[in-house]
Amino acid sequence: MSKPIKAIFAGSFDPITNGHIDIIERASKLFGELKIGILINPNKNALFSMEERLELIRKSTDHIKNIEVVFFEGLLVDYCKKNDITVLVRGIRSSADIAYELQMAHMNKELDDRIETVIIPTNTKYSFISSSLIKEVLRFNANIEDLVPKCVLEELKKKRGLL
Ligand code: PNS
């Protein structure tokens, strides 16, 4: 019997949105194991700490059984090699994402030929969502309750003063 395919959906997740969750739910059905990899990036000015992001992802994905939330630093392909992961999952929202995603997929392939990138188009109802835009509109008190999980909404509201 062939081994289940291990995949990773990596990103900043500052914070996780309903668009991310859509991709996670769908990717979890395609692969035997799916890791959600939070990039440790000390240079990036993040709103949520690493631990807060981990907790929010855990809470909003606890209905999905074959996933694990992890941190990684350095090259994603190196993390994959160490952990026997062969697929990188990426979501695309619109044609505007394609050029960047293709560039990353080609670079990752160049860095490790055994790893494939699988691109999943986001559900159209989430195609305009990004973590940055959510933070921007919340700064002006916009209603974002359909765009992020409930636990994220609560934590975002607590941090409104920092936006
Ligand atoms: O949420 P993002 O910003 O779209 O995620 C981008 C991410 C984390 C997947 C990408 O920046 C990444 O893989 N960073 C780790 C360093 C790396 O491997 N860089 C080479 C990418 S071709």
GROMACS .gro file of C-alpha atoms and ligand atoms in nm:
model
  185
    1MET     CA    1   0.000   0.000   0.000
    2SER     CA    2   0.134   0.346  -0.086
    3LYS     CA    3   0.209   0.593   0.195
    4PRO     CA    4  -0.039   0.878   0.255
    5ILE     CA    5   0.076   1.202   0.094
    6LYS     CA    6   0.193   1.467   0.340
    7ALA     CA    7   0.125   1.827   0.243
    8ILE     CA    8   0.180   2.169   0.400
    9PHE     CA    9  -0.018   2.490   0.370
   10ALA     CA   10   0.228   2.759   0.478
   11GLY     CA   11   0.175   3.127   0.539
   12SER     CA   12   0.185   3.418   0.778
   13PHE     CA   13  -0.175   3.378   0.902
   14ASP     CA   14  -0.181   3.720   1.070
   15PRO     CA   15  -0.462   3.633   1.128
   16ILE     CA   16  -0.625   3.327   0.970
   17THR     CA   17  -0.930   3.418   0.756
   18ASN     CA   18  -1.229   3.229   0.617
   19GLY     CA   19  -1.040   3.217   0.285
   20HIS     CA   20  -0.756   3.022   0.451
   21ILE     CA   21  -1.005   2.791   0.619
   22ASP     CA   22  -1.172   2.714   0.287
   23ILE     CA   23  -0.835   2.607   0.145
   24ILE     CA   24  -0.748   2.404   0.457
   25GLU     CA   25  -1.081   2.218   0.452
   26ARG     CA   26  -1.045   2.131   0.085
   27ALA     CA   27  -0.675   2.041   0.100
   28SER     CA   28  -0.735   1.818   0.403
   29LYS     CA   29  -0.960   1.602   0.184
   30LEU     CA   30  -0.694   1.567  -0.086
   31PHE     CA   31  -0.400   1.462   0.131
   32GLY     CA   32  -0.340   1.205   0.403
   33GLU     CA   33  -0.183   1.461   0.638
   34LEU     CA   34  -0.188   1.838   0.615
   35LYS     CA   35   0.035   2.066   0.819
   36ILE     CA   36  -0.053   2.431   0.861
   37GLY     CA   37   0.288   2.596   0.873
   38ILE     CA   38   0.319   2.938   1.036
   39LEU     CA   39   0.628   3.118   0.911
   40ILE     CA   40   0.851   3.249   1.189
   41ASN     CA   41   0.951   3.587   1.050
   42PRO     CA   42   1.111   3.813   1.311
   43ASN     CA   43   1.140   4.103   1.062
   44LYS     CA   44   0.772   4.122   0.983
   45ASN     CA   45   0.560   4.358   1.192
   46ALA     CA   46   0.284   4.120   1.291
   47LEU     CA   47  -0.033   4.206   1.478
   48PHE     CA   48  -0.061   3.864   1.642
   49SER     CA   49   0.221   3.682   1.820
   50MET     CA   50   0.320   3.338   1.695
   51GLU     CA   51   0.141   3.174   1.989
   52GLU     CA   52  -0.176   3.376   1.929
   53ARG     CA   53  -0.178   3.278   1.561
   54LEU     CA   54  -0.127   2.912   1.650
   55GLU     CA   55  -0.412   2.923   1.899
   56LEU     CA   56  -0.649   3.096   1.654
   57ILE     CA   57  -0.570   2.846   1.380
   58ARG     CA   58  -0.618   2.554   1.621
   59LYS     CA   59  -0.951   2.688   1.745
   60SER     CA   60  -1.088   2.761   1.399
   61THR     CA   61  -0.982   2.428   1.248
   62ASP     CA   62  -1.062   2.186   1.529
   63HIS     CA   63  -1.336   2.028   1.312
   64ILE     CA   64  -1.066   1.900   1.071
   65LYS     CA   65  -0.900   1.582   1.188
   66ASN     CA   66  -0.593   1.519   0.971
   67ILE     CA   67  -0.420   1.852   1.028
   68GLU     CA   68  -0.144   1.976   1.257
   69VAL     CA   69  -0.043   2.338   1.316
   70VAL     CA   70   0.334   2.396   1.326
   71PHE     CA   71   0.589   2.679   1.316
   72PHE     CA   72   0.874   2.681   1.067
   73GLU     CA   73   1.163   2.909   0.987
   74GLY     CA   74   1.405   2.925   0.700
   75LEU     CA   75   1.327   2.773   0.364
   76LEU     CA   76   0.996   2.595   0.334
   77VAL     CA   77   1.151   2.323   0.118
   78ASP     CA   78   1.403   2.247   0.396
   79TYR     CA   79   1.119   2.204   0.644
   80CYS     CA   80   0.948   1.972   0.395
   81LYS     CA   81   1.260   1.763   0.346
   82LYS     CA   82   1.307   1.717   0.723
   83ASN     CA   83   0.942   1.621   0.768
   84ASP     CA   84   0.887   1.401   0.465
   85ILE     CA   85   0.641   1.646   0.308
   86THR     CA   86   0.611   1.637  -0.070
   87VAL     CA   87   0.332   1.883  -0.151
   88LEU     CA   88   0.307   2.259  -0.098
   89VAL     CA   89  -0.053   2.380  -0.099
   90ARG     CA   90  -0.124   2.738  -0.206
   91GLY     CA   91  -0.455   2.917  -0.254
   92ILE     CA   92  -0.516   3.168  -0.530
   93ARG     CA   93  -0.790   3.428  -0.510
   94SER     CA   94  -0.773   3.580  -0.858
   95SER     CA   95  -0.550   3.614  -1.161
   96ALA     CA   96  -0.358   3.880  -0.969
   97ASP     CA   97  -0.213   3.606  -0.745
   98ILE     CA   98  -0.101   3.380  -1.027
   99ALA     CA   99   0.227   3.545  -1.130
  100TYR     CA  100   0.361   3.548  -0.772
  101GLU     CA  101   0.242   3.195  -0.698
  102LEU     CA  102   0.400   3.060  -1.016
  103GLN     CA  103   0.726   3.233  -0.937
  104MET     CA  104   0.731   3.075  -0.590
  105ALA     CA  105   0.633   2.734  -0.728
  106HIS     CA  106   0.915   2.746  -0.985
  107MET     CA  107   1.169   2.859  -0.725
  108ASN     CA  108   1.064   2.586  -0.482
  109LYS     CA  109   1.087   2.328  -0.763
  110GLU     CA  110   1.435   2.455  -0.845
  111LEU     CA  111   1.534   2.423  -0.479
  112ASP     CA  112   1.393   2.074  -0.441
  113ASP     CA  113   1.275   1.883  -0.743
  114ARG     CA  114   1.083   1.625  -0.536
  115ILE     CA  115   0.834   1.879  -0.406
  116GLU     CA  116   0.522   1.972  -0.602
  117THR     CA  117   0.309   2.282  -0.555
  118VAL     CA  118  -0.066   2.227  -0.571
  119ILE     CA  119  -0.266   2.543  -0.628
  120ILE     CA  120  -0.628   2.555  -0.515
  121PRO     CA  121  -0.851   2.839  -0.633
  122THR     CA  122  -1.027   2.997  -0.336
  123ASN     CA  123  -1.404   2.978  -0.323
  124THR     CA  124  -1.531   3.286  -0.510
  125LYS     CA  125  -1.711   3.416  -0.202
  126TYR     CA  126  -1.371   3.459  -0.033
  127SER     CA  127  -1.178   3.577  -0.337
  128PHE     CA  128  -1.136   3.935  -0.212
  129ILE     CA  129  -1.021   3.852   0.142
  130SER     CA  130  -0.670   3.904   0.268
  131SER     CA  131  -0.541   3.933   0.626
  132SER     CA  132  -0.406   4.281   0.549
  133LEU     CA  133  -0.732   4.415   0.403
  134ILE     CA  134  -0.927   4.277   0.698
  135LYS     CA  135  -0.703   4.466   0.939
  136GLU     CA  136  -0.732   4.781   0.728
  137VAL     CA  137  -1.111   4.787   0.712
  138LEU     CA  138  -1.152   4.693   1.078
  139ARG     CA  139  -0.951   5.003   1.165
  140PHE     CA  140  -1.248   5.198   1.034
  141ASN     CA  141  -1.499   4.979   1.220
  142ALA     CA  142  -1.620   4.786   0.914
  143ASN     CA  143  -1.826   4.474   0.973
  144ILE     CA  144  -1.601   4.175   0.900
  145GLU     CA  145  -1.797   3.901   1.075
  146ASP     CA  146  -1.851   3.699   0.755
  147LEU     CA  147  -1.483   3.711   0.667
  148VAL     CA  148  -1.305   3.560   0.968
  149PRO     CA  149  -1.384   3.288   1.224
  150LYS     CA  150  -1.563   3.406   1.538
  151CYS     CA  151  -1.259   3.359   1.764
  152VAL     CA  152  -1.049   3.572   1.526
  153LEU     CA  153  -1.312   3.846   1.522
  154GLU     CA  154  -1.308   3.862   1.902
  155GLU     CA  155  -0.928   3.885   1.920
  156LEU     CA  156  -0.914   4.141   1.638
  157LYS     CA  157  -1.160   4.362   1.821
  158LYS     CA  158  -0.939   4.352   2.132
  159LYS     CA  159  -0.647   4.473   1.920
  160ARG     CA  160  -0.839   4.743   1.735
  161GLY     CA  161  -0.632   5.014   1.905
  162LEU     CA  162  -0.315   4.869   1.751
  163LEU     CA  163  -0.445   4.868   1.393
  164PNS     O1  164   0.108   3.413   0.381
  164PNS     P1  165   0.211   3.433   0.273
  164PNS     O2  166   0.288   3.560   0.297
  164PNS     O3  167   0.150   3.428   0.136
  164PNS     O4  168   0.313   3.310   0.282
  164PNS     C1  169   0.432   3.306   0.206
  164PNS     C2  170   0.522   3.188   0.248
  164PNS     C3  171   0.537   3.183   0.398
  164PNS     C4  172   0.461   3.059   0.202
  164PNS     C5  173   0.660   3.209   0.178
  164PNS     O5  174   0.705   3.338   0.202
  164PNS     C6  175   0.763   3.109   0.228
  164PNS     O6  176   0.759   2.993   0.192
  164PNS     N1  177   0.858   3.157   0.312
  164PNS     C7  178   0.963   3.078   0.370
  164PNS     C8  179   1.100   3.107   0.307
  164PNS     C9  180   1.107   3.043   0.170
  164PNS     O7  181   1.105   2.923   0.155
  164PNS     N2  182   1.121   3.130   0.069
  164PNS    C10  183   1.128   3.089  -0.069
  164PNS    C11  184   0.992   3.095  -0.135
  164PNS     S1  185   1.002   3.057  -0.306
   0.00000   0.00000   0.00000
